[in-house]
Amino acid sequence: MSTIYAQDITDALRYSQSEIQGTARFRALSGAFGALGGDMSAVSANPAGSAVFSQSHASFTVSNVDTKNNTQYFNGLGTSNESNFDINQGGAVFVFASKNSSPWRKFTVGIAYDRTNNYDDNWFAKGTNTNNQSIDLYFLDYADGKRLDEISAFDDESLPEAYQDIGSISGFEHQQAFLGFESFILEPDDINDDGNTTYFSNLADGDFEHDYSYFANGYNGKITFNVATQYKDNLYLGLNLNSHFINYERSTLLFEDNNNAGSQINFIEFENNLSTVGNGFSFQLGGIMKLSPEFRVGLTYDSPIWYNIEEETTQYLATDGVNGFIEINPQIVNIYPRYKLQTPAKITGSLAYVFNKQGLISFDYSIKDYSKTEFRPTNDAFFADQNSIIANTLTSAATYRIGGEYKVKQFSFRGGYRFEESPYANGFTVGDLTGYSLGLGYNFGNTKLDVTYDGWNRTNETPLYNVGLTDAAVIDRTNSNLTLSLSFNI
């Protein structure tokens, strides 16, 4: 085991974003519930929503998630699918009505589980890189300026031993340079000088065949403890205390081939595996006010999430060329120091118009400044550098959600639309998101059954690596969900 640092902007953004999850009714309105309440997942959007319930209530939700990725990398096209079944919501609210003439009409307490993000995903990028971009640039970037004796094995030291020692003493960047040197991808300008700090590649210029695979699984969830109250007839106030948890695994694998004249390396295989667990805390404050029997407004403040995160990685590298087949398989688990991540806060304003008991229309607007995401401690030089990259690369992003519901006897017909702006200042590394939803509900009296289909589309330009080989695969991602909820009064 070795102890190193290697967090970057992709980690920060991954744990700062959330998806629309929760009950089928909530998803049917595309999450536009900030001024409505009266739904278990609406409580996760605005904690005042639990005080809208007239009696104690519980709900449970299951869903099937399907993700389709259409990928383009230079002249290569690819399609992949990922489908899974989840229990993504469950919770209950208990209503305690006032028995005297107090203006505080009721008090509610609740507990709920919500899956806030699904990380199950896979895609591949395959094509001919005609930009003279090879994975050798990844290792060259990390080797530049580092002494040869700091990135090479001693005469009596095995490659796994050297990989471990270099990681423990010098860290992630030196480890990557070590892989490049010992696999013969890199060559020092003066191999007889331990103080050498400049390197060149043993791969000649030209085209490179790339076959890159990305596999991920896991989720982000939260358990919410809610308290809320109703003041007189028109004001609802609430507080959520949220306990968050992360479970995420990712594996990437690159095969690179070239037949360029003068190349001493013609084949490279590079594998990276990441395992992440974490926990965090946040709170929410919210209010809903009835301006008239029909018109309601809501306001919610979501605090930052303060995470503690632990990560482990493993790596594998193999090359083939004039020096024969070289394999570096350290079988070493790199254990990163536990680090802290603070995600940005979010503010949501909401409007809703209720047509007696016939139907409703609702709108939510949220703003979140992703450039405020921070690794901590901020006085750490590595984290300070990453925070500067985040501040200069990410930006504020708004989310617009609109939903409607119309009731016919026991049936409820629902629909929604949402638009989320890109969190990247350039607008295309992660593109804008467009989503829609359709749902149907049936009221049995004390029990309700709801079903919803919702989907979204987003196009990303994802670099294969953040260093060196930064040519991007264009990924057109379509997500489809079928959600079923059962809710009942207690």
Coordinates of C-alpha atoms in Angstrom, one line a residue:
M1 CA 0.0 0.0 0.0
S2 CA 1.1 3.5 -0.7
T3 CA -0.2 6.9 0.2
I4 CA -0.7 9.5 -2.6
Y5 CA -2.8 12.4 -3.9
A6 CA -4.6 12.3 -7.3
Q7 CA -8.0 14.0 -6.9
D8 CA -9.1 16.3 -9.7
I9 CA -12.0 18.4 -11.1
T10 CA -13.9 15.3 -12.3
D11 CA -14.1 14.0 -8.8
A12 CA -15.2 17.3 -7.5
L13 CA -18.0 17.7 -10.1
R14 CA -19.2 14.1 -9.7
Y15 CA -20.1 14.5 -6.1
S16 CA -21.5 18.0 -6.5
Q17 CA -24.2 17.0 -9.0
S18 CA -27.5 15.2 -8.2
E19 CA -30.2 13.6 -10.3
I20 CA -34.0 13.8 -10.1
Q21 CA -34.8 10.7 -8.0
G22 CA -37.6 9.9 -5.7
T23 CA -41.3 9.1 -6.0
A24 CA -43.1 8.6 -9.3
R25 CA -45.3 11.7 -8.7
F26 CA -42.2 13.8 -7.9
R27 CA -40.5 12.6 -11.1
A28 CA -43.6 13.0 -13.2
L29 CA -43.5 16.8 -12.5
S30 CA -39.8 16.8 -13.3
G31 CA -39.1 17.6 -9.6
A32 CA -41.0 21.0 -9.7
F33 CA -42.3 20.6 -6.2
G34 CA -40.7 23.4 -4.3
A35 CA -44.0 25.3 -3.6
L36 CA -46.3 22.2 -3.4
G37 CA -45.2 19.8 -0.7
G38 CA -47.5 16.9 0.2
D39 CA -45.1 14.3 -1.3
M40 CA -42.2 12.4 0.4
S41 CA -39.7 13.4 -2.3
A42 CA -41.1 17.0 -2.2
V43 CA -39.8 17.0 1.4
S44 CA -36.2 16.5 0.0
A45 CA -36.7 19.5 -2.3
N46 CA -38.3 21.8 0.3
P47 CA -38.3 20.7 3.9
A48 CA -41.5 22.7 4.6
G49 CA -43.3 20.3 2.3
S50 CA -44.0 17.8 5.1
A51 CA -46.2 20.3 6.9
V52 CA -48.6 20.2 3.9
F53 CA -49.6 16.7 4.8
S54 CA -52.9 16.6 6.6
Q55 CA -52.2 13.2 8.2
S56 CA -49.2 10.9 8.6
H57 CA -47.9 9.5 5.3
A58 CA -45.5 6.9 3.9
S59 CA -44.2 5.9 0.5
F60 CA -41.8 3.5 -1.2
T61 CA -40.4 3.6 -4.7
V62 CA -38.7 1.3 -7.2
S63 CA -37.3 2.2 -10.6
N64 CA -35.6 0.8 -13.6
V65 CA -32.9 3.0 -15.1
D66 CA -31.6 2.6 -18.6
T67 CA -28.6 4.6 -19.9
K68 CA -27.6 4.6 -23.6
N69 CA -24.3 6.1 -24.8
N70 CA -23.6 6.9 -28.4
T71 CA -19.9 7.8 -28.7
Q72 CA -17.8 9.3 -31.4
Y73 CA -14.0 9.4 -31.3
F74 CA -12.4 10.6 -34.5
N75 CA -13.6 8.2 -37.2
G76 CA -15.0 5.6 -34.7
L77 CA -18.6 5.3 -33.5
G78 CA -19.8 3.2 -30.6
T79 CA -23.0 2.4 -28.7
S80 CA -23.4 0.9 -25.2
N81 CA -26.3 0.4 -22.8
E82 CA -26.5 0.0 -19.0
S83 CA -29.7 -1.0 -17.3
N84 CA -30.4 -1.6 -13.6
F85 CA -33.2 -1.9 -11.1
D86 CA -33.1 0.0 -7.8
I87 CA -35.1 0.8 -4.7
N88 CA -34.5 4.5 -4.8
Q89 CA -36.8 6.0 -2.2
G90 CA -38.6 5.3 1.0
G91 CA -39.8 7.3 4.0
A92 CA -42.5 8.5 6.3
V93 CA -43.9 11.7 7.8
F94 CA -45.8 11.8 11.1
V95 CA -48.2 14.6 11.6
F96 CA -49.1 16.0 15.0
A97 CA -52.0 18.4 15.0
S98 CA -52.4 21.2 17.6
K99 CA -55.2 20.5 20.0
N100 CA -55.6 24.1 21.2
S101 CA -56.1 27.5 19.7
S102 CA -52.4 28.0 19.0
P103 CA -51.5 29.6 15.6
W104 CA -49.0 26.8 15.1
R105 CA -51.6 24.4 13.6
K106 CA -49.4 21.3 13.2
F107 CA -45.9 19.9 13.7
T108 CA -44.4 17.1 11.6
V109 CA -41.4 14.9 11.9
G110 CA -40.1 12.6 9.2
I111 CA -37.4 10.3 8.0
A112 CA -36.6 9.4 4.4
Y113 CA -34.1 7.7 2.2
D114 CA -33.4 9.0 -1.3
R115 CA -30.9 7.9 -3.9
T116 CA -29.6 11.2 -5.3
N117 CA -27.4 9.9 -8.1
N118 CA -26.8 6.7 -10.0
Y119 CA -23.3 6.2 -11.2
D120 CA -23.9 3.0 -13.2
D121 CA -22.5 3.8 -16.6
N122 CA -20.3 2.3 -19.4
W123 CA -19.1 3.5 -22.7
F124 CA -16.2 3.0 -25.1
A125 CA -14.3 5.2 -27.6
K126 CA -12.6 3.5 -30.5
G127 CA -11.0 5.2 -33.5
T128 CA -7.8 6.5 -35.2
N129 CA -6.3 9.5 -33.4
T130 CA -5.0 11.6 -36.3
N131 CA -3.8 14.5 -34.0
N132 CA -0.5 12.8 -33.2
Q133 CA -1.8 12.3 -29.7
S134 CA -0.6 9.2 -27.9
I135 CA -0.8 8.1 -24.3
D136 CA 3.0 8.8 -24.2
L137 CA 2.0 12.4 -23.6
Y138 CA 0.4 11.4 -20.3
F139 CA 3.7 10.0 -19.0
L140 CA 5.8 12.7 -20.5
D141 CA 3.8 15.4 -18.7
Y142 CA 4.2 13.7 -15.4
A143 CA 7.9 13.0 -16.0
D144 CA 8.8 16.5 -17.0
G145 CA 11.1 18.2 -14.4
K146 CA 11.5 15.1 -12.2
R147 CA 14.9 13.6 -11.5
L148 CA 15.6 10.2 -13.1
D149 CA 16.6 8.6 -9.8
E150 CA 13.2 9.6 -8.4
I151 CA 11.2 7.8 -11.1
S152 CA 13.3 4.6 -11.6
A153 CA 13.9 1.3 -9.8
F154 CA 17.1 0.6 -8.0
D155 CA 19.3 -2.2 -9.3
D156 CA 18.2 -4.6 -6.5
E157 CA 14.6 -3.5 -6.5
S158 CA 11.7 -5.2 -8.3
L159 CA 9.2 -3.0 -10.3
P160 CA 6.4 -3.6 -7.8
E161 CA 8.7 -2.6 -4.9
A162 CA 9.8 0.5 -6.7
Y163 CA 6.2 1.5 -7.6
Q164 CA 5.2 1.2 -4.0
D165 CA 8.2 3.1 -2.6
I166 CA 7.9 5.9 -5.2
G167 CA 4.2 6.3 -4.4
S168 CA 4.8 6.3 -0.6
I169 CA 7.7 8.8 -0.8
S170 CA 7.0 11.1 -3.7
G171 CA 3.4 10.5 -4.7
F172 CA 1.1 10.0 -7.7
E173 CA 2.9 12.1 -10.3
H174 CA 6.2 10.3 -9.7
Q175 CA 4.5 7.0 -9.9
Q176 CA 3.1 7.8 -13.4
A177 CA 6.5 9.0 -14.6
F178 CA 8.0 5.7 -13.2
L179 CA 5.5 3.7 -15.2
G180 CA 6.4 5.6 -18.4
F181 CA 10.2 5.1 -17.9
E182 CA 10.2 1.5 -16.8
S183 CA 7.9 0.5 -19.7
F184 CA 10.3 2.1 -22.2
I185 CA 7.7 4.7 -23.3
L186 CA 10.0 7.4 -22.1
E187 CA 13.7 7.9 -22.6
P188 CA 15.8 10.4 -20.5
D189 CA 18.0 12.8 -22.4
D190 CA 21.0 11.4 -20.4
I191 CA 20.3 7.9 -19.0
N192 CA 23.7 8.0 -17.1
D193 CA 22.8 11.1 -15.2
D194 CA 20.6 10.5 -12.1
G195 CA 19.9 14.2 -12.0
N196 CA 18.4 14.2 -15.6
T197 CA 15.0 16.0 -15.7
T198 CA 14.2 16.0 -19.4
Y199 CA 12.7 13.2 -21.4
F200 CA 11.5 12.2 -24.9
S201 CA 9.2 9.6 -26.2
N202 CA 10.1 6.3 -27.9
L203 CA 7.0 6.6 -30.0
A204 CA 7.3 8.2 -33.4
D205 CA 4.8 10.8 -34.7
G206 CA 1.9 9.6 -36.7
D207 CA -1.6 8.1 -36.2
F208 CA -2.6 6.0 -33.2
E209 CA -5.3 3.4 -32.9
H210 CA -7.2 3.8 -29.6
D211 CA -9.7 1.5 -28.0
Y212 CA -10.8 3.0 -24.6
S213 CA -13.4 1.5 -22.3
Y214 CA -15.0 3.1 -19.3
F215 CA -17.0 1.1 -16.7
A216 CA -18.5 2.6 -13.5
N217 CA -21.0 1.6 -10.9
G218 CA -22.3 2.9 -7.6
Y219 CA -24.6 5.5 -6.2
N220 CA -24.9 8.6 -4.0
G221 CA -27.7 8.6 -1.4
K222 CA -28.9 10.5 1.6
I223 CA -31.0 9.9 4.7
T224 CA -33.0 12.9 5.7
F225 CA -34.3 13.8 9.2
N226 CA -37.1 16.4 8.8
V227 CA -39.0 18.7 11.1
A228 CA -41.6 21.2 9.9
T229 CA -44.6 23.2 11.1
Q230 CA -47.6 25.1 9.8
Y231 CA -48.3 28.6 11.1
K232 CA -51.9 29.7 10.8
D233 CA -53.4 28.8 7.4
N234 CA -50.8 30.1 5.0
L235 CA -47.2 29.5 6.1
Y236 CA -45.2 26.3 6.3
L237 CA -41.6 26.2 7.5
G238 CA -39.2 23.2 7.6
L239 CA -35.7 22.0 8.3
N240 CA -33.8 18.9 6.9
L241 CA -30.7 17.4 8.4
N242 CA -29.1 15.2 5.7
S243 CA -26.6 12.4 6.1
H244 CA -25.0 11.6 2.7
F245 CA -23.0 8.6 1.6
I246 CA -21.0 7.7 -1.5
N247 CA -20.1 4.3 -3.0
Y248 CA -18.4 4.5 -6.4
E249 CA -16.2 2.3 -8.5
R250 CA -14.6 3.0 -11.9
S251 CA -12.4 1.1 -14.3
T252 CA -10.8 2.5 -17.5
L253 CA -8.8 0.5 -20.0
L254 CA -6.9 1.8 -23.0
F255 CA -5.4 -0.2 -25.8
E256 CA -3.1 1.8 -28.2
D257 CA -1.5 0.5 -31.4
N258 CA 0.7 2.2 -34.0
N259 CA 2.8 1.3 -37.0
N260 CA 4.6 4.6 -37.2
A261 CA 8.1 4.3 -38.8
G262 CA 10.7 4.7 -36.1
S263 CA 8.5 3.8 -33.1
Q264 CA 10.2 1.6 -30.6
I265 CA 6.9 0.9 -28.9
N266 CA 4.0 -0.4 -31.0
F267 CA 1.5 -1.5 -28.4
I268 CA 0.4 -0.1 -25.0
E269 CA -2.2 -1.4 -22.6
F270 CA -3.0 0.9 -19.6
E271 CA -5.6 0.1 -16.9
N272 CA -6.7 2.3 -14.0
N273 CA -9.2 1.3 -11.2
L274 CA -10.7 3.5 -8.6
S275 CA -12.8 2.7 -5.5
T276 CA -14.4 5.5 -3.5
V277 CA -16.4 5.6 -0.3
G278 CA -17.5 8.7 1.6
N279 CA -19.9 10.3 3.9
G280 CA -21.1 13.8 4.4
F281 CA -23.6 16.2 6.0
S282 CA -25.8 19.0 4.8
F283 CA -28.9 20.9 5.9
Q284 CA -31.8 22.5 4.1
L285 CA -34.1 25.4 5.2
G286 CA -37.4 26.0 3.4
G287 CA -40.7 27.8 3.4
I288 CA -43.9 27.7 1.5
M289 CA -46.5 30.4 1.6
K290 CA -50.1 30.5 0.3
L291 CA -50.6 33.9 -1.1
S292 CA -54.2 32.9 -2.0
P293 CA -56.1 29.7 -2.0
E294 CA -54.7 29.0 -5.4
F295 CA -51.3 30.7 -5.6
R296 CA -48.2 29.4 -3.6
V297 CA -44.6 30.4 -3.4
G298 CA -41.6 28.5 -2.0
L299 CA -38.0 29.2 -1.1
T300 CA -35.3 26.7 -0.2
Y301 CA -31.7 27.0 0.8
D302 CA -29.5 23.9 0.3
S303 CA -26.3 24.2 2.3
P304 CA -23.0 22.8 0.9
I305 CA -22.4 19.1 1.5
W306 CA -19.3 18.6 3.6
Y307 CA -17.9 15.3 2.6
N308 CA -15.1 13.1 4.0
I309 CA -13.9 10.8 1.2
E310 CA -11.5 7.8 1.0
E311 CA -10.2 6.4 -2.3
E312 CA -8.1 3.5 -3.5
T313 CA -6.6 2.9 -6.9
T314 CA -4.7 0.1 -8.7
Q315 CA -2.9 0.3 -12.1
Y316 CA -1.5 -1.9 -14.8
L317 CA 0.7 -1.1 -17.8
A318 CA 2.1 -3.3 -20.6
T319 CA 4.0 -2.4 -23.7
D320 CA 5.4 -4.2 -26.7
G321 CA 8.0 -3.2 -29.2
V322 CA 11.7 -3.5 -30.0
N323 CA 12.5 -4.3 -26.3
G324 CA 9.9 -7.1 -26.3
F325 CA 6.8 -7.4 -24.1
I326 CA 7.1 -5.4 -20.9
E327 CA 4.5 -5.8 -18.1
I328 CA 4.3 -3.7 -15.0
N329 CA 1.6 -5.2 -12.7
P330 CA 2.5 -3.9 -9.3
Q331 CA -0.6 -5.4 -7.6
I332 CA -0.3 -2.5 -5.2
V333 CA -3.3 -0.7 -3.7
N334 CA -2.7 3.0 -3.6
I335 CA -4.5 4.3 -0.5
Y336 CA -5.2 8.0 -0.7
P337 CA -5.3 10.1 2.5
R338 CA -8.9 10.9 3.5
Y339 CA -9.8 14.2 2.1
K340 CA -12.6 16.7 2.5
L341 CA -14.8 18.1 -0.3
Q342 CA -17.2 20.9 0.0
T343 CA -19.9 21.1 -2.7
P344 CA -21.6 24.4 -3.6
A345 CA -24.8 25.6 -2.0
K346 CA -28.0 25.9 -3.9
I347 CA -31.0 28.3 -3.8
T348 CA -34.4 27.4 -5.2
G349 CA -37.4 29.7 -5.8
S350 CA -40.7 28.1 -6.6
L351 CA -44.2 29.0 -7.8
A352 CA -47.3 26.9 -8.0
Y353 CA -51.0 27.5 -9.0
V354 CA -53.5 25.0 -7.7
F355 CA -56.9 24.7 -9.5
N356 CA -59.0 23.7 -6.5
K357 CA -58.8 19.9 -6.4
Q358 CA -58.8 19.6 -10.2
G359 CA -55.1 20.1 -11.0
L360 CA -52.0 22.3 -10.7
I361 CA -49.0 23.8 -12.4
S362 CA -45.7 24.3 -10.7
F363 CA -42.3 25.9 -11.6
D364 CA -38.9 25.8 -9.9
Y365 CA -35.8 27.8 -10.5
S366 CA -32.5 26.8 -8.9
I367 CA -29.0 28.4 -9.1
K368 CA -25.8 26.6 -8.1
D369 CA -22.2 28.0 -8.5
Y370 CA -20.0 25.0 -9.2
S371 CA -16.9 27.1 -9.2
K372 CA -17.3 27.3 -5.4
T373 CA -16.6 23.6 -5.1
E374 CA -13.5 23.1 -2.9
F375 CA -11.1 20.3 -1.8
R376 CA -10.0 20.8 1.7
P377 CA -7.8 21.7 3.5
T378 CA -7.4 24.7 1.2
N379 CA -3.9 25.4 2.5
D380 CA -2.7 22.1 1.1
A381 CA -0.6 23.0 -2.1
F382 CA -2.1 20.2 -4.2
F383 CA -5.7 21.0 -3.2
A384 CA -5.1 24.7 -3.7
D385 CA -4.0 24.0 -7.3
Q386 CA -7.0 21.9 -7.9
N387 CA -9.3 24.5 -6.4
S388 CA -7.8 27.1 -8.7
I389 CA -8.6 24.9 -11.7
I390 CA -12.1 24.4 -10.5
A391 CA -12.7 28.1 -10.0
N392 CA -11.4 28.9 -13.5
T393 CA -13.2 26.0 -15.3
L394 CA -16.6 25.6 -13.7
T395 CA -19.4 28.3 -13.4
S396 CA -22.8 29.0 -12.1
A397 CA -25.6 26.8 -13.6
A398 CA -29.3 27.4 -13.4
T399 CA -32.0 24.7 -13.5
Y400 CA -35.5 25.2 -14.7
R401 CA -38.3 22.8 -13.9
I402 CA -42.0 22.9 -14.8
G403 CA -44.7 20.3 -14.1
G404 CA -48.4 19.9 -14.2
E405 CA -51.1 17.6 -12.9
Y406 CA -54.8 17.1 -13.9
K407 CA -57.2 14.9 -12.1
V408 CA -60.2 13.0 -13.5
K409 CA -62.0 11.1 -10.8
Q410 CA -59.5 8.7 -9.2
F411 CA -56.9 9.2 -12.0
S412 CA -54.1 11.8 -12.1
F413 CA -52.4 12.7 -15.4
R414 CA -49.0 14.4 -15.1
G415 CA -46.2 15.8 -17.1
G416 CA -43.0 17.8 -16.7
Y417 CA -40.0 19.4 -18.4
R418 CA -36.6 20.5 -17.1
F419 CA -33.5 22.2 -18.4
E420 CA -30.1 22.3 -16.6
E421 CA -27.3 24.5 -17.7
S422 CA -23.8 23.2 -18.1
P423 CA -21.6 23.5 -15.0
Y424 CA -18.6 24.2 -17.3
A425 CA -17.7 27.7 -18.4
N426 CA -17.0 26.4 -21.9
G427 CA -20.5 24.8 -22.1
F428 CA -19.5 21.6 -23.8
T429 CA -17.2 19.5 -21.6
V430 CA -20.5 18.7 -19.8
G431 CA -23.3 20.0 -21.9
D432 CA -26.8 21.3 -21.1
L433 CA -29.4 18.8 -20.0
T434 CA -32.9 18.5 -21.4
G435 CA -35.4 16.3 -19.7
Y436 CA -39.1 15.4 -19.8
S437 CA -41.6 13.2 -17.9
L438 CA -45.0 11.7 -18.1
G439 CA -46.9 10.0 -15.3
L440 CA -50.2 8.4 -14.2
G441 CA -51.6 8.0 -10.7
Y442 CA -54.6 6.2 -9.3
N443 CA -56.1 7.0 -5.9
F444 CA -57.6 4.0 -4.1
G445 CA -58.6 6.2 -1.2
N446 CA -56.1 5.6 1.6
T447 CA -53.5 4.2 -0.9
K448 CA -52.1 5.7 -4.1
L449 CA -50.3 4.0 -6.9
D450 CA -48.2 6.1 -9.3
V451 CA -46.1 5.2 -12.3
T452 CA -43.9 7.6 -14.3
Y453 CA -41.6 7.5 -17.4
D454 CA -39.0 10.2 -17.5
G455 CA -35.9 10.7 -19.6
W456 CA -33.1 13.2 -20.3
N457 CA -30.4 13.8 -22.8
R458 CA -27.0 15.4 -22.5
T459 CA -23.9 15.6 -24.7
N460 CA -20.5 15.6 -23.2
E461 CA -17.0 16.0 -24.7
T462 CA -15.0 13.9 -22.3
P463 CA -11.2 13.8 -22.5
L464 CA -9.8 10.3 -22.3
Y465 CA -7.3 11.7 -19.6
N466 CA -7.0 15.0 -17.8
V467 CA -3.3 15.1 -18.6
G468 CA -1.5 14.4 -21.8
L469 CA -3.9 12.5 -24.0
T470 CA -6.7 15.0 -23.7
D471 CA -8.5 14.4 -27.0
A472 CA -12.1 14.0 -26.2
A473 CA -14.8 11.4 -27.0
V474 CA -18.1 13.0 -27.8
I475 CA -20.8 11.1 -25.8
D476 CA -24.4 11.6 -26.5
R477 CA -26.1 10.2 -23.4
T478 CA -29.8 9.3 -23.1
N479 CA -31.2 8.3 -19.7
S480 CA -34.6 6.6 -19.4
N481 CA -36.4 5.7 -16.2
L482 CA -39.5 3.8 -15.3
T483 CA -40.6 4.5 -11.7
L484 CA -43.4 2.9 -9.6
S485 CA -44.4 4.3 -6.2
L486 CA -46.8 3.1 -3.5
S487 CA -47.9 5.7 -1.0
F488 CA -50.5 5.5 1.8
N489 CA -51.7 7.3 4.8
I490 CA -50.7 5.9 8.2

